Amino acid sequence: MLKVEDINVYYGAIHALQGVSLEVLEGEIVTLIGANGAGKSTLLKTLSGLLKPKTGDIKFLGKSIAGQSATSIVMQGLIHCPEGRRVFANMTVEENLELGAYLRKDHQEIKKDMEGVYERFPRLLERKKQQSGTLSGGEQQMLAIGRALMSRPKLLLLDEPSMGLAPLLVQDIFRTVEEINKQGTTVLLVEQNANQALKIAHRAYVLETGNIVLSGNAAELSQSEEIKAAYLGGH
């Protein structure tokens, strides 16, 4: 579904991604783990058209999307749920969800998808007329995921969905990611909680200072001594 071929991305003089290649197959959850500043968010921003690679190619569903506008990439079904939730604080929950569907014209289907989001996250239904800025962190994360689902993603890029959430909510969010995947959405997950991410992913890549240093089956990687020491708190 997604094939990233040897991309190089710069922030000014900083070489943020250095010859990164990876692939995501249809139906998978692939996780990208790595320390802060490794380039994980940069990679997602490049895939969704917010940053342009200097060299290399990105193929989505067999077509090159490198250098295309973010709007064009969204229209093809590659949807980015950004780090830090980024809900529109002065708009209601319902208005945020409507914005997720702003490129769609199929009004009946939009209505059905909205009901689907409320079914998945009943708390959002209770608060649908509430300003999003007044929601808790966990509720804002549900809203950010719900808004992304309103775009009908073929591939969902999720950036740090568990960041800053209470442990109990973290479980909920990972369960939600699994459910979304089981219902047919392919997921590329960036996550600092490597332990949880490796539990739900099929495959994983490890990014260090802009380079992919390891990749493989998620369950196997979670048993690797190297990964345990670096990302799983040594146990």
Tab-separated table of C-alpha atoms in Angstrom:
chain	number	residue	atom	x	y	z
A	1	MET	CA	0.000	0.000	0.000
A	2	LEU	CA	2.850	2.372	0.890
A	3	LYS	CA	6.421	2.165	-0.327
A	4	VAL	CA	8.990	4.711	0.833
A	5	GLU	CA	12.168	4.560	-1.243
A	6	ASP	CA	15.384	6.096	0.010
A	7	ILE	CA	13.989	9.499	1.016
A	8	ASN	CA	16.148	12.335	2.284
A	9	VAL	CA	14.503	15.224	4.114
A	10	TYR	CA	16.151	18.386	5.415
A	11	TYR	CA	15.103	21.062	7.915
A	12	GLY	CA	17.336	23.860	6.673
A	13	ALA	CA	20.846	22.447	7.106
A	14	ILE	CA	19.703	19.556	9.320
A	15	HIS	CA	19.556	16.211	7.505
A	16	ALA	CA	16.444	14.936	9.341
A	17	LEU	CA	15.779	11.715	7.356
A	18	GLN	CA	18.714	9.943	5.779
A	19	GLY	CA	17.895	7.490	3.027
A	20	VAL	CA	14.810	6.066	4.763
A	21	SER	CA	13.017	3.142	3.081
A	22	LEU	CA	10.037	1.225	4.434
A	23	GLU	CA	6.806	-0.357	3.319
A	24	VAL	CA	3.319	-0.922	4.679
A	25	LEU	CA	1.161	-3.726	3.284
A	26	GLU	CA	-2.597	-3.491	3.066
A	27	GLY	CA	-4.295	-4.588	6.294
A	28	GLU	CA	-1.233	-4.210	8.517
A	29	ILE	CA	-0.483	-2.189	11.619
A	30	VAL	CA	3.136	-1.126	11.217
A	31	THR	CA	4.751	0.745	14.074
A	32	LEU	CA	7.683	3.108	13.969
A	33	ILE	CA	9.538	3.383	17.247
A	34	GLY	CA	12.465	5.530	18.259
A	35	ALA	CA	13.599	8.128	20.777
A	36	ASN	CA	12.496	11.741	20.763
A	37	GLY	CA	14.037	13.598	17.843
A	38	ALA	CA	14.729	10.418	15.834
A	39	GLY	CA	12.680	11.762	12.902
A	40	LYS	CA	9.408	9.857	13.391
A	41	SER	CA	7.084	12.873	13.116
A	42	THR	CA	9.186	14.240	10.248
A	43	LEU	CA	8.574	11.018	8.355
A	44	LEU	CA	4.794	11.194	8.843
A	45	LYS	CA	4.733	14.860	7.802
A	46	THR	CA	6.663	13.943	4.651
A	47	LEU	CA	4.252	11.114	3.830
A	48	SER	CA	1.235	13.406	4.215
A	49	GLY	CA	2.684	16.211	2.077
A	50	LEU	CA	3.473	18.728	4.837
A	51	LEU	CA	7.193	18.360	4.079
A	52	LYS	CA	8.818	17.598	0.736
A	53	PRO	CA	11.614	15.037	0.357
A	54	LYS	CA	14.762	16.365	-1.307
A	55	THR	CA	15.416	13.011	-2.974
A	56	GLY	CA	13.762	9.596	-3.036
A	57	ASP	CA	10.196	8.541	-3.772
A	58	ILE	CA	6.965	7.766	-1.904
A	59	LYS	CA	4.465	5.471	-3.589
A	60	PHE	CA	0.908	5.145	-2.262
A	61	LEU	CA	-1.309	2.499	-3.904
A	62	GLY	CA	1.282	2.199	-6.652
A	63	LYS	CA	1.417	5.929	-7.543
A	64	SER	CA	4.131	8.402	-6.622
A	65	ILE	CA	2.868	11.057	-4.181
A	66	ALA	CA	6.251	12.613	-3.323
A	67	GLY	CA	5.919	16.399	-3.504
A	68	GLN	CA	2.129	16.383	-3.955
A	69	SER	CA	-0.030	18.780	-1.928
A	70	ALA	CA	-1.449	17.614	1.398
A	71	THR	CA	-4.985	18.097	-0.009
A	72	SER	CA	-4.319	15.831	-2.967
A	73	ILE	CA	-2.835	13.156	-0.668
A	74	VAL	CA	-5.889	13.287	1.655
A	75	MET	CA	-8.166	12.859	-1.371
A	76	GLN	CA	-6.332	9.624	-2.211
A	77	GLY	CA	-7.070	8.217	1.265
A	78	LEU	CA	-3.825	8.788	3.183
A	79	ILE	CA	-4.848	10.553	6.406
A	80	HIS	CA	-2.567	11.984	9.113
A	81	CYS	CA	-3.689	12.216	12.748
A	82	PRO	CA	-1.019	14.565	14.136
A	83	GLU	CA	0.929	14.528	17.370
A	84	GLY	CA	-0.565	16.665	20.138
A	85	ARG	CA	-4.155	16.087	18.939
A	86	ARG	CA	-4.538	19.527	17.302
A	87	VAL	CA	-8.283	19.776	17.739
A	88	PHE	CA	-9.907	23.100	16.821
A	89	ALA	CA	-10.404	24.275	20.395
A	90	ASN	CA	-13.062	26.956	19.785
A	91	MET	CA	-15.233	24.657	17.662
A	92	THR	CA	-17.602	22.006	18.957
A	93	VAL	CA	-16.924	18.274	18.855
A	94	GLU	CA	-19.461	17.942	16.029
A	95	GLU	CA	-17.862	20.750	13.984
A	96	ASN	CA	-14.426	19.128	14.363
A	97	LEU	CA	-15.835	15.857	13.038
A	98	GLU	CA	-17.543	17.634	10.132
A	99	LEU	CA	-14.197	19.193	9.225
A	100	GLY	CA	-12.747	15.693	8.939
A	101	ALA	CA	-15.126	15.133	6.015
A	102	TYR	CA	-14.633	18.525	4.334
A	103	LEU	CA	-13.419	17.031	1.030
A	104	ARG	CA	-16.354	14.614	0.809
A	105	LYS	CA	-19.701	15.250	-0.909
A	106	ASP	CA	-21.585	12.045	0.017
A	107	HIS	CA	-23.796	13.586	2.710
A	108	GLN	CA	-25.721	10.412	3.638
A	109	GLU	CA	-22.487	8.482	4.069
A	110	ILE	CA	-20.940	11.328	6.115
A	111	LYS	CA	-23.928	11.149	8.454
A	112	LYS	CA	-23.460	7.377	8.767
A	113	ASP	CA	-19.735	7.780	9.501
A	114	MET	CA	-20.483	10.417	12.137
A	115	GLU	CA	-22.841	7.964	13.851
A	116	GLY	CA	-20.081	5.354	13.633
A	117	VAL	CA	-17.632	7.680	15.426
A	118	TYR	CA	-20.189	8.357	18.181
A	119	GLU	CA	-20.785	4.626	18.535
A	120	ARG	CA	-17.042	4.009	18.884
A	121	PHE	CA	-16.585	6.928	21.298
A	122	PRO	CA	-19.857	7.391	23.265
A	123	ARG	CA	-18.212	10.141	25.310
A	124	LEU	CA	-17.982	12.302	22.194
A	125	LEU	CA	-21.720	11.903	21.632
A	126	GLU	CA	-22.385	13.174	25.162
A	127	ARG	CA	-20.207	16.205	24.414
A	128	LYS	CA	-21.017	16.829	20.768
A	129	LYS	CA	-22.138	20.453	21.316
A	130	GLN	CA	-19.251	21.189	23.690
A	131	GLN	CA	-16.229	23.258	22.651
A	132	SER	CA	-13.336	20.917	21.972
A	133	GLY	CA	-10.903	22.993	24.009
A	134	THR	CA	-12.824	22.088	27.161
A	135	LEU	CA	-12.411	18.307	26.681
A	136	SER	CA	-9.918	16.221	28.649
A	137	GLY	CA	-6.730	15.009	26.940
A	138	GLY	CA	-8.196	11.544	26.408
A	139	GLU	CA	-11.401	12.935	24.912
A	140	GLN	CA	-9.392	15.199	22.602
A	141	GLN	CA	-7.418	12.162	21.427
A	142	MET	CA	-10.670	10.307	20.700
A	143	LEU	CA	-11.856	13.361	18.774
A	144	ALA	CA	-8.624	13.598	16.769
A	145	ILE	CA	-8.929	9.920	15.777
A	146	GLY	CA	-12.655	10.315	15.065
A	147	ARG	CA	-11.976	13.347	12.869
A	148	ALA	CA	-9.343	11.375	10.920
A	149	LEU	CA	-11.831	8.504	10.429
A	150	MET	CA	-14.340	10.968	8.946
A	151	SER	CA	-11.945	11.266	5.970
A	152	ARG	CA	-12.394	7.517	5.306
A	153	PRO	CA	-8.683	6.650	5.446
A	154	LYS	CA	-7.268	3.772	3.456
A	155	LEU	CA	-4.046	4.326	5.376
A	156	LEU	CA	-4.124	6.116	8.738
A	157	LEU	CA	-0.920	7.749	10.007
A	158	LEU	CA	-1.190	8.013	13.796
A	159	ASP	CA	1.406	10.168	15.556
A	160	GLU	CA	1.866	9.464	19.299
A	161	PRO	CA	-1.796	8.739	20.122
A	162	SER	CA	-1.006	7.747	23.741
A	163	MET	CA	1.135	10.771	24.570
A	164	GLY	CA	0.277	12.384	27.905
A	165	LEU	CA	-2.648	10.075	28.660
A	166	ALA	CA	-3.386	8.206	31.896
A	167	PRO	CA	-2.429	4.487	31.738
A	168	LEU	CA	-6.065	3.351	31.667
A	169	LEU	CA	-6.822	5.588	28.673
A	170	VAL	CA	-3.677	4.394	26.912
A	171	GLN	CA	-5.165	0.859	26.933
A	172	ASP	CA	-8.383	2.235	25.411
A	173	ILE	CA	-6.556	4.067	22.637
A	174	PHE	CA	-4.513	1.008	21.642
A	175	ARG	CA	-7.646	-1.142	21.687
A	176	THR	CA	-9.303	1.418	19.394
A	177	VAL	CA	-6.356	1.308	16.975
A	178	GLU	CA	-6.670	-2.488	16.821
A	179	GLU	CA	-10.420	-2.278	16.160
A	180	ILE	CA	-9.993	0.305	13.401
A	181	ASN	CA	-7.433	-1.993	11.788
A	182	LYS	CA	-9.688	-5.066	12.074
A	183	GLN	CA	-12.438	-3.111	10.322
A	184	GLY	CA	-10.205	-2.649	7.308
A	185	THR	CA	-8.020	0.441	7.821
A	186	THR	CA	-4.270	0.002	7.426
A	187	VAL	CA	-2.293	1.855	10.125
A	188	LEU	CA	1.198	3.325	10.379
A	189	LEU	CA	1.672	4.090	14.067
A	190	VAL	CA	4.373	6.313	15.546
A	191	GLU	CA	4.589	5.706	19.257
A	192	GLN	CA	6.981	6.311	22.150
A	193	ASN	CA	5.190	3.632	24.163
A	194	ALA	CA	7.131	0.928	22.331
A	195	ASN	CA	5.867	-1.820	24.614
A	196	GLN	CA	2.209	-1.284	23.737
A	197	ALA	CA	2.903	-0.495	20.090
A	198	LEU	CA	4.814	-3.752	19.545
A	199	LYS	CA	1.949	-5.697	21.157
A	200	ILE	CA	-0.607	-4.588	18.572
A	201	ALA	CA	1.608	-4.167	15.467
A	202	HIS	CA	2.325	-6.786	12.830
A	203	ARG	CA	5.715	-5.322	11.901
A	204	ALA	CA	7.988	-2.600	13.258
A	205	TYR	CA	10.768	-0.273	12.185
A	206	VAL	CA	13.242	1.370	14.563
A	207	LEU	CA	14.358	4.879	13.649
A	208	GLU	CA	17.501	6.414	15.151
A	209	THR	CA	18.740	9.886	14.200
A	210	GLY	CA	17.055	9.777	10.802
A	211	ASN	CA	18.078	6.217	9.897
A	212	ILE	CA	16.150	2.942	10.017
A	213	VAL	CA	18.414	0.718	12.115
A	214	LEU	CA	16.178	-2.332	12.619
A	215	SER	CA	13.008	-3.771	11.149
A	216	GLY	CA	11.040	-6.984	11.374
A	217	ASN	CA	8.164	-8.873	12.929
A	218	ALA	CA	6.837	-6.864	15.916
A	219	ALA	CA	6.561	-9.839	18.287
A	220	GLU	CA	10.154	-10.877	17.518
A	221	LEU	CA	11.486	-7.349	17.905
A	222	SER	CA	9.777	-7.028	21.293
A	223	GLN	CA	11.883	-10.011	22.445
A	224	SER	CA	15.162	-8.577	21.108
A	225	GLU	CA	17.633	-7.701	23.885
A	226	GLU	CA	18.689	-4.566	21.998
A	227	ILE	CA	15.108	-3.273	21.797
A	228	LYS	CA	14.363	-4.240	25.407
A	229	ALA	CA	17.380	-2.318	26.655
A	230	ALA	CA	16.742	0.778	24.536
A	231	TYR	CA	12.952	1.099	24.475
A	232	LEU	CA	11.230	-1.310	26.845
A	233	GLY	CA	12.849	-0.261	30.096
A	234	GLY	CA	15.201	-3.244	30.084
A	235	HIS	CA	12.556	-5.908	30.835
